Short mmCIF file of C-alpha atoms and ligand atoms in Angstrom, two decimals:
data_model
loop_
_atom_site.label_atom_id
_atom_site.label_comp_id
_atom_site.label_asym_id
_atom_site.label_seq_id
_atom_site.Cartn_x
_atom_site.Cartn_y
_atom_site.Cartn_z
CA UNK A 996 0.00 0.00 0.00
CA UNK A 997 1.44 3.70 -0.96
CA UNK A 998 0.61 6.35 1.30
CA UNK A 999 1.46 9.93 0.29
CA UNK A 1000 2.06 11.64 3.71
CA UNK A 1001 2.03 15.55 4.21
CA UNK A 1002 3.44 16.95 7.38
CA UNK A 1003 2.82 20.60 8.11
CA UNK A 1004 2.85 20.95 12.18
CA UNK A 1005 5.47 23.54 12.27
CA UNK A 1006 8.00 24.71 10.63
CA UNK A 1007 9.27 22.09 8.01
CA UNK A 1008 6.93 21.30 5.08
CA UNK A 1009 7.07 17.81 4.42
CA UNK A 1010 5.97 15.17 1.89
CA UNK A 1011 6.68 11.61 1.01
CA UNK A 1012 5.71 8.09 -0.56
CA UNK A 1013 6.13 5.45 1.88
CA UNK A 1014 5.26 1.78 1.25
CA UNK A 1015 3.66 -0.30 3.65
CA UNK A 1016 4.06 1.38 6.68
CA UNK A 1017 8.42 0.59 6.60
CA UNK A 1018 9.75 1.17 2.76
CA UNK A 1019 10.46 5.19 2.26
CA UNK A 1020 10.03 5.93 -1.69
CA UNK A 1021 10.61 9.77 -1.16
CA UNK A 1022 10.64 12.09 1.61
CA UNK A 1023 11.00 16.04 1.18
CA UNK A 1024 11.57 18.23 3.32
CA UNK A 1025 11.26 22.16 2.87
CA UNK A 1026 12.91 23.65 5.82
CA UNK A 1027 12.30 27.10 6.56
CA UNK A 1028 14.77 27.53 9.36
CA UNK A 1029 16.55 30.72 6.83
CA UNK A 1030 13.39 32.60 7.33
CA UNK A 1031 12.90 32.16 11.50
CA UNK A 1032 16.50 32.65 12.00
CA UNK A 1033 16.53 36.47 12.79
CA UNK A 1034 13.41 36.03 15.32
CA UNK A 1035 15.82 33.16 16.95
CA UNK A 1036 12.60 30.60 16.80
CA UNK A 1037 9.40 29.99 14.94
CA UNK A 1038 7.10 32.84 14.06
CA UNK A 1039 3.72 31.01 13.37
CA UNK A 1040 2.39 33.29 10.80
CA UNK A 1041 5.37 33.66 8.62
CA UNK A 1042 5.66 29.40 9.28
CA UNK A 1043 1.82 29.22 8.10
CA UNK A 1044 2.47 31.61 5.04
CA UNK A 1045 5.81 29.50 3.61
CA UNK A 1046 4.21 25.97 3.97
CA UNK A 1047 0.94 27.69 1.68
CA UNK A 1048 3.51 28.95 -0.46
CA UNK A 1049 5.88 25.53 -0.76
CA UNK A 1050 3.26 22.55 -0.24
CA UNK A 1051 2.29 21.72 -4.20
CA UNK A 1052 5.88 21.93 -4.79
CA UNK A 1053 7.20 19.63 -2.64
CA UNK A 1054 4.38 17.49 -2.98
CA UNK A 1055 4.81 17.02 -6.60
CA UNK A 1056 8.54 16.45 -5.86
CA UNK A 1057 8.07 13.48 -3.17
CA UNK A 1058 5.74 11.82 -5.99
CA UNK A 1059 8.68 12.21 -9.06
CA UNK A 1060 11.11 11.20 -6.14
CA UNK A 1061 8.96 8.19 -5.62
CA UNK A 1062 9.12 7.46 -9.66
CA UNK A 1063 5.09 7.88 -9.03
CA UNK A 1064 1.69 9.52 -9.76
CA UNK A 1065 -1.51 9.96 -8.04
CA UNK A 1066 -2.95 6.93 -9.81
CA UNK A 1067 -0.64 4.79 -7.64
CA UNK A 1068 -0.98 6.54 -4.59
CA UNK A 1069 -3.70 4.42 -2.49
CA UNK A 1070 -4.05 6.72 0.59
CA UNK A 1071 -3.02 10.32 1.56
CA UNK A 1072 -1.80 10.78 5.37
CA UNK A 1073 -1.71 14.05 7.16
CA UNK A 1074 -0.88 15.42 10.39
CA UNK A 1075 -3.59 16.61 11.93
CA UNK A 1076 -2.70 17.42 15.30
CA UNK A 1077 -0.88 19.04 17.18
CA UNK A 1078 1.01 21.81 16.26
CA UNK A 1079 0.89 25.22 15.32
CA UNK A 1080 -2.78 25.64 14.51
CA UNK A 1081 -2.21 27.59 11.18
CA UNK A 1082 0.58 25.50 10.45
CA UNK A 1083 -1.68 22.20 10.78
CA UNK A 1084 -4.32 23.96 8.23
CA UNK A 1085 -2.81 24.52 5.35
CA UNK A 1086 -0.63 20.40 5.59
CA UNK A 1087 -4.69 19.18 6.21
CA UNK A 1088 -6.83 21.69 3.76
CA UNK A 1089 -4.35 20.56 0.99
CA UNK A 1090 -4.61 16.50 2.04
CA UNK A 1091 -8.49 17.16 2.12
CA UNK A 1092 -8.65 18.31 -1.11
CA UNK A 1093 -6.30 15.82 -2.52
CA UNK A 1094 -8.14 13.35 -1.18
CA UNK A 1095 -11.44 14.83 -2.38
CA UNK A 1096 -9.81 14.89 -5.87
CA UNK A 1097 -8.60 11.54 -6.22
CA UNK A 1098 -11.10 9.96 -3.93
CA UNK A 1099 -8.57 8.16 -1.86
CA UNK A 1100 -9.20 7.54 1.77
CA UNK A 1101 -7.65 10.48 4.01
CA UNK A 1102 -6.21 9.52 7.77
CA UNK A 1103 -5.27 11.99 10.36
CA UNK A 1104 -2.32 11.21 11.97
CA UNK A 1105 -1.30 12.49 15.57
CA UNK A 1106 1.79 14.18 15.46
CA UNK A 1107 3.93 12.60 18.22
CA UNK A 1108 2.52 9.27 17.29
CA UNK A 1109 4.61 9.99 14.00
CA UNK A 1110 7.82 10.91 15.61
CA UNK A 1111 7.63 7.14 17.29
CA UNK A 1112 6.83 5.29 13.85
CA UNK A 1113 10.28 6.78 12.75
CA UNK A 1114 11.83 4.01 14.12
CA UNK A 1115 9.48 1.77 11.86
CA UNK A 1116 11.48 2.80 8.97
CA UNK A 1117 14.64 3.06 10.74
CA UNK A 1118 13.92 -0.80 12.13
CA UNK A 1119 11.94 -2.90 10.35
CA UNK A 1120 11.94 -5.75 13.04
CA UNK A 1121 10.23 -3.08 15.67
CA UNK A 1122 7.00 -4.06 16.50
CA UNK A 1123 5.01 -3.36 19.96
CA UNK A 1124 4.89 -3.40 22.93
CA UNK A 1125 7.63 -0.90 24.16
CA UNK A 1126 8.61 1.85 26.16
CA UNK A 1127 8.92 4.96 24.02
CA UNK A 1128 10.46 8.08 24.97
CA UNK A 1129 9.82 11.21 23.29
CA UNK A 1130 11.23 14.11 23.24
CA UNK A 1131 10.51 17.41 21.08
CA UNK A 1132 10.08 21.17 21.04
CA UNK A 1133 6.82 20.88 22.24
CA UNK A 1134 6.62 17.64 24.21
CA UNK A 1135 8.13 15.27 26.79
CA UNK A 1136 6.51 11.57 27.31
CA UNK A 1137 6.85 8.83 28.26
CA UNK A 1138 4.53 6.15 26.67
CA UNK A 1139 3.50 2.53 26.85
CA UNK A 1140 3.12 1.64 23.16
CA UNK A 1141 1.09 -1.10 23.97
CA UNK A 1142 0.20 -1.39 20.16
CA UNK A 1143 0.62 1.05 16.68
CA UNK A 1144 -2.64 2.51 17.77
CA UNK A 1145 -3.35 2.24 21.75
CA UNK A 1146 -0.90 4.36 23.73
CA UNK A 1147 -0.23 4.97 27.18
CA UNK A 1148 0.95 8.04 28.83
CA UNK A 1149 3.15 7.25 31.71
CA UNK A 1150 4.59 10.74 32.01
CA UNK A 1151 5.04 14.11 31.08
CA UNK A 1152 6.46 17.36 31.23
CA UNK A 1153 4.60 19.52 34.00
CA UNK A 1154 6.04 22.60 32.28
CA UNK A 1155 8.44 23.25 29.36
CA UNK A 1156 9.27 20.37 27.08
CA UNK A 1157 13.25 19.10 27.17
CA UNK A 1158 13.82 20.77 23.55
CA UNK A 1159 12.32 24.25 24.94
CA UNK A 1160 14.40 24.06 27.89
CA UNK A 1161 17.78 23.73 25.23
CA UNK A 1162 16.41 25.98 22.48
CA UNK A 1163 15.87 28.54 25.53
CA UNK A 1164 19.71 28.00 27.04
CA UNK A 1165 21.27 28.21 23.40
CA UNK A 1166 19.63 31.34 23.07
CA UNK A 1167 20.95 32.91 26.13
CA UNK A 1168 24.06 31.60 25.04
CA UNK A 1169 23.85 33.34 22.21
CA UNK A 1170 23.84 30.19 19.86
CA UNK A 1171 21.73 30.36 16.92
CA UNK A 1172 18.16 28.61 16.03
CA UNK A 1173 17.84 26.27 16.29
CA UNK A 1174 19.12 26.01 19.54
CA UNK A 1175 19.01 22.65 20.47
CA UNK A 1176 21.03 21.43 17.43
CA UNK A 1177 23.61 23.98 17.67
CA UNK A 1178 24.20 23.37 21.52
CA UNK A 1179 24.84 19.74 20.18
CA UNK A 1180 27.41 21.24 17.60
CA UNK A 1181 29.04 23.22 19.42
CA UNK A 1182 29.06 21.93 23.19
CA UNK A 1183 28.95 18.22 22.80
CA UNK A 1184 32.52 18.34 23.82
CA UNK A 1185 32.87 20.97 26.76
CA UNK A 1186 32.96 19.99 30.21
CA UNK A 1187 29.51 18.60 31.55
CA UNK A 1188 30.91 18.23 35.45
CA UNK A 1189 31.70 22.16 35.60
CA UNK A 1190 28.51 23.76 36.13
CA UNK A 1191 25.68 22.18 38.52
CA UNK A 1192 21.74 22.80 37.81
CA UNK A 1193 19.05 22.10 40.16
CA UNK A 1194 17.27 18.67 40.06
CA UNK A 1195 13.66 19.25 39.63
CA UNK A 1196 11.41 18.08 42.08
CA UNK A 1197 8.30 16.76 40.54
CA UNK A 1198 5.38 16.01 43.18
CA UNK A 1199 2.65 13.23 42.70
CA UNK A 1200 4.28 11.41 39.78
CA UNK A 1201 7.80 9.42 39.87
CA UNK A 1202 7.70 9.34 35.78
CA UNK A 1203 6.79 13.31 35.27
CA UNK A 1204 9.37 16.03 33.78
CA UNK A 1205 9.33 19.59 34.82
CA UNK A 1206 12.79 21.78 32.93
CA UNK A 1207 11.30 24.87 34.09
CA UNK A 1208 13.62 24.99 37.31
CA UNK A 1209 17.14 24.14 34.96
CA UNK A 1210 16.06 26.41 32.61
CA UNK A 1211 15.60 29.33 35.15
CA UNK A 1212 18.97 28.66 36.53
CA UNK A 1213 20.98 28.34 33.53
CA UNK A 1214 19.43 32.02 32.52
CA UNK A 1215 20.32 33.35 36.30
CA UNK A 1216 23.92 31.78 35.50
CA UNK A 1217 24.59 33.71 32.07
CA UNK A 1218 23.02 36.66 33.81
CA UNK A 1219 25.22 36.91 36.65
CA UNK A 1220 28.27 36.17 34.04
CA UNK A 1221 26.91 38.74 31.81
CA UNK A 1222 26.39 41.49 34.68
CA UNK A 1223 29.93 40.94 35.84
CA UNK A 1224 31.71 41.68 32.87
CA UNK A 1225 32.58 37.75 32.56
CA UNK A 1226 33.16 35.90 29.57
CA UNK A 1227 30.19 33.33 28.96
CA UNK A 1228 31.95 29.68 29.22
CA UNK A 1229 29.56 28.54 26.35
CA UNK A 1230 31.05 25.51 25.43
CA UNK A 1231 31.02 24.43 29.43
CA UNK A 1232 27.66 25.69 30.42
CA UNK A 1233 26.29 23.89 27.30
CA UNK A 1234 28.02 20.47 27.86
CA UNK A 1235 26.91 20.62 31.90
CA UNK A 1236 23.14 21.88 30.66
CA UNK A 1237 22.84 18.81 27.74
CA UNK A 1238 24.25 16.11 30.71
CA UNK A 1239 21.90 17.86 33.41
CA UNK A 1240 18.65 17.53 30.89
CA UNK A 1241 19.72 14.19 30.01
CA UNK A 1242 20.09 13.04 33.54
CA UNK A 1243 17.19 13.82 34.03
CA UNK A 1244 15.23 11.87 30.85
CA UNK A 1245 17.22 8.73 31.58
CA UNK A 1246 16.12 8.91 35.15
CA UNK A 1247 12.72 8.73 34.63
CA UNK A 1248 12.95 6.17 31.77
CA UNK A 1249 14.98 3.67 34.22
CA UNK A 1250 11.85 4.12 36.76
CA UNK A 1251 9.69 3.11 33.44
CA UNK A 1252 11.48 0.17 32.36
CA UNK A 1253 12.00 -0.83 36.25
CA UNK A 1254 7.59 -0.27 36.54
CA UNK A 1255 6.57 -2.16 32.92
CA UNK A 1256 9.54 -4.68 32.68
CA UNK A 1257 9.82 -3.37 29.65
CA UNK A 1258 12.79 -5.41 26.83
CA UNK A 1259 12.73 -2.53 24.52
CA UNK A 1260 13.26 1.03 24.66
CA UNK A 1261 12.44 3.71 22.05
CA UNK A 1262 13.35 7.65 21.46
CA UNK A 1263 11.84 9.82 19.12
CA UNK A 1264 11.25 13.51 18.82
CA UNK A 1265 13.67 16.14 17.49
CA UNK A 1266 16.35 16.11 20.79
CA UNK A 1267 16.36 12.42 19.98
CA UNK A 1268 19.06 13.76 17.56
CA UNK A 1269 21.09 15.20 20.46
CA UNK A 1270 24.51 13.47 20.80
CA UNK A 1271 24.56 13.41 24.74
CA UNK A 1272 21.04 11.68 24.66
CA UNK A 1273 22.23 9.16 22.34
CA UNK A 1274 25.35 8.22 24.18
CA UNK A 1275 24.03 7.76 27.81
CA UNK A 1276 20.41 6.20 26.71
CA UNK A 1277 22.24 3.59 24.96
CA UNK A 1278 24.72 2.98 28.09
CA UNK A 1279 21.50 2.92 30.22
CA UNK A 1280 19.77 -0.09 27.35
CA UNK A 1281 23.08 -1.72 27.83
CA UNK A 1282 23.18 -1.65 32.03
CA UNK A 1283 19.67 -3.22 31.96
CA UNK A 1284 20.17 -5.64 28.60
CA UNK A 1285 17.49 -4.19 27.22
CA UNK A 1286 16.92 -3.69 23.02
CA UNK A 1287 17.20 0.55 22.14
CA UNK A 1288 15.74 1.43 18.98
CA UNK A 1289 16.38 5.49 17.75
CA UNK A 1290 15.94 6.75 14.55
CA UNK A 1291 18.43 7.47 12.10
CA UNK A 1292 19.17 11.69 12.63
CA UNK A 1293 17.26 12.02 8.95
CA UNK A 1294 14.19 11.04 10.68
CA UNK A 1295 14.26 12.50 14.14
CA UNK A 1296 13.23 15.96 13.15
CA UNK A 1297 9.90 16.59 11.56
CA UNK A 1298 9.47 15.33 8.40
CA UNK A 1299 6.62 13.22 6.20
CA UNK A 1300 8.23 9.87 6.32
CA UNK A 1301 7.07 9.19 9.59
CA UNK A 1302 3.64 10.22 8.95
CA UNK A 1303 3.50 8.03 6.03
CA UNK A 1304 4.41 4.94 8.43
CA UNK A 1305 2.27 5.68 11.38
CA UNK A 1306 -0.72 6.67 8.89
CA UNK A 1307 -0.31 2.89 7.39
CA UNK A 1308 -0.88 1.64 11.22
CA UNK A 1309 -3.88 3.82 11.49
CA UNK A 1310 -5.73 2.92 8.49
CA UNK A 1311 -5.42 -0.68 8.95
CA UNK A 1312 -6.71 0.19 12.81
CA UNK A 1313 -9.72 1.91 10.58
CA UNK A 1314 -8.71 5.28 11.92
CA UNK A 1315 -10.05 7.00 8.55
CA UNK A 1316 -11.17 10.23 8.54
CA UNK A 1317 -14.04 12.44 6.70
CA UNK A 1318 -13.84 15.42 4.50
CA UNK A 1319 -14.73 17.34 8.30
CA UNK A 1320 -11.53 16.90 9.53
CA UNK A 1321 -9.58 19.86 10.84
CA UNK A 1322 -6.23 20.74 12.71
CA UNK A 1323 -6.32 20.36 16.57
CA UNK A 1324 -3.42 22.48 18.17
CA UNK A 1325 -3.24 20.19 21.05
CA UNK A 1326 -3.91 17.07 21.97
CA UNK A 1327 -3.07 13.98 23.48
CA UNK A 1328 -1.46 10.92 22.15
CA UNK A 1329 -3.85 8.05 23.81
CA UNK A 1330 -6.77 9.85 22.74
CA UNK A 1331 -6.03 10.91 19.00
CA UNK A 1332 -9.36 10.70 18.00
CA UNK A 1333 -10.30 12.67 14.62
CA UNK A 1334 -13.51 14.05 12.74
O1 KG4 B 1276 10.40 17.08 16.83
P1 KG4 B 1276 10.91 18.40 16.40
O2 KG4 B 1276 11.67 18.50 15.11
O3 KG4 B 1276 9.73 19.44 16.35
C1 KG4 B 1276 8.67 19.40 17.26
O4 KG4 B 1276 7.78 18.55 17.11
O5 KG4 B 1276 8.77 20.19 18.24
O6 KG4 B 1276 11.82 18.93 17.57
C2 KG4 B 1276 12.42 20.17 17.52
C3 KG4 B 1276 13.31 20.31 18.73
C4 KG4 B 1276 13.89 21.71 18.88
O7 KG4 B 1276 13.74 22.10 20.22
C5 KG4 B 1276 15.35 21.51 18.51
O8 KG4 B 1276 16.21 22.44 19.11
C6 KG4 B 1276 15.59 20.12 19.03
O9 KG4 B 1276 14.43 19.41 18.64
N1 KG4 B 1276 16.79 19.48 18.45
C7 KG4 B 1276 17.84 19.12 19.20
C8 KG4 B 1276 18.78 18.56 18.31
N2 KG4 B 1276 18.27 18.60 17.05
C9 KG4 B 1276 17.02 19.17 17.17
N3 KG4 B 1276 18.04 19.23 20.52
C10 KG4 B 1276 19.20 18.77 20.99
N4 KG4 B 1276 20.17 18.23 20.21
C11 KG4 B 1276 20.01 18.10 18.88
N5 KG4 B 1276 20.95 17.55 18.13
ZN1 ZN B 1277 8.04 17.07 15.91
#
């Protein structure tokens, strides 16, 4: 079965041809990180205006990619939710009418659910159950995949989300967008033991985040440098904030895989990209002999691919949708339910 997937949640415009749920014919990615760079993040307007502007193109060019046409394109997957609201519009208005036009079935695909069917494509053994950890710009879970389709949340961020709490620190640091990345580039090799951040203390839930506390501190640090003349130890800060958030994400999965006895452990998100993550979750897979499944860095950031292999899951689940269907800015993974 060929899905043609179209990803429009935030600020990459995405489309591609995947086969079956695991075989990627195409996947294109328009990135518009040129045009956010002198805000230092995404402006939502000017992200809503360039996907309008780019989406038939790089449509058309994931289906010559593919060596393909509509006529052998059996489904068209979207991501429906969430995301930036105006963002989500114009990926589903344009699946809608495509779907509309060529009568093929249309299926809404949760967003996050997406970023964990990467590793589909990156893994073509992976199946559920499993542990998933995933970590983006705009979320932090952990999640019982108990099956393609039926999730369960086992935690989550009280406040920001692990990539907001980097983007935010690479900023102060003067580091470009986006942040996260370029706090990888550049401080990947500083020294993580120099600076200290507080744990956070997270009240009612041994498996919930909260980065609000770390990312208050590390903006009190650079202050303090900044008001005393000092030079900012960028490289040092960096490498100490990257261990400190990653500390903290490994904790919390170890409780996870201690609680469901979990064999197999999956990141996904953007920050799944992040060198330090990558490094000490697969030390903490090899301490408890457990399998670790990440996606290949192509596929950690948004892109269409990974829509294209969850969407196959949902529409043999018979999560279809109607010509109704519109973006939902936020909601959760275990209840992605659709119009
Ligand atoms: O999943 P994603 O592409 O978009 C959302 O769904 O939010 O994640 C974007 C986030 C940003 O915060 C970005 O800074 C972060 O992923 N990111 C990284 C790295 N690459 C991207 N964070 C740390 N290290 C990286 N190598
Ligand atoms: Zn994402």
């Amino acid at each position: 079965m060929n899905i043609l997937a179209i990803e429009s949640s935030c600020d990459d415009t995405g489309a591609a041809v995947v086969k079956d749920g695991r075989e990627v014919l195409s996947n294109i990615v328009a990135s518009q990180v040129p045009e956010h760079i002198i805000y230092g993040g995404v402006v939502p307007e000017i992200a809503s205006r360039r996907h309008c502007e780019s989406i038939y193109a790089v449509v058309k060019e994931a289906l010559k990619a593919a060596k393909t046409d509509l006529s052998e394109i059996d489904a068209v997957a979207v991501t429906a939710a969430p995301g930036l609201i105006g963002a989500l519009l114009v990926g589903v208005n344009f699946a809608k009418g495509l779907s509309y036009a060529q009568n093929k079935p249309l299926i809404p695909v949760h967003h996050l659910r997406s970023h964990v069917a990467s590793n589909y494509i990156s893994h073509t053994d992976l199946k559920p159950p499993f542990i998933a950890l995933i970590v983006s710009g705009g979320h932090t879970h952990l999640v019982n995949v108990k099956n393609y389709t039926d999730y369960e949340v086992i935690g989550r961020t009280r406040d920001d989300a692990a990539g907001e709490a980097m983007d935010k620190a690479a900023r102060m640091l003067g580091l470009p967008y986006p942040g996260g990345l370029n706090m990888d580039k550049t401080c990947a090799f500083g020294d993580k033991n120099k600076y200290k951040f507080p744990k956070p203390r997270v009240d009612g839930s041994e498996f919930d985040f909260s980065f609000s506390g770390m990312k208050t501190s590390v903006i009190n640090l650079i202050h303090n440098m900044q008001q005393k003349n000092e030079e900012i130890d960028i490289e040092n800060i960096g490498a100490s904030y990257m261990h400190c958030v990653t500390k903290v994400l490994c904790e919390k999965t170890q409780a996870a895989i201690n609680k469901y006895k979990s064999d197999k452990l999956v990141i996904a998100g953007g920050v799944s990209a992040n060198s330090v993550l990558r490094s000490e979750i697969k030390s903490l897979c090899e301490k408890n002999k457990i399998s670790l499944y990440m996606p290949e860095l192509k596929y950690c950031g948004d892109n269409a691919a990974m829509v294209g292999a969850q969407g196959y899951y949902e529409f043999i689940s018979g999560n279809k949708s109607g010509l109704k269907l519109n973006g939902i800015a936020s909601l959760d993974i275990d209840s992605a339910v659709f119009g």
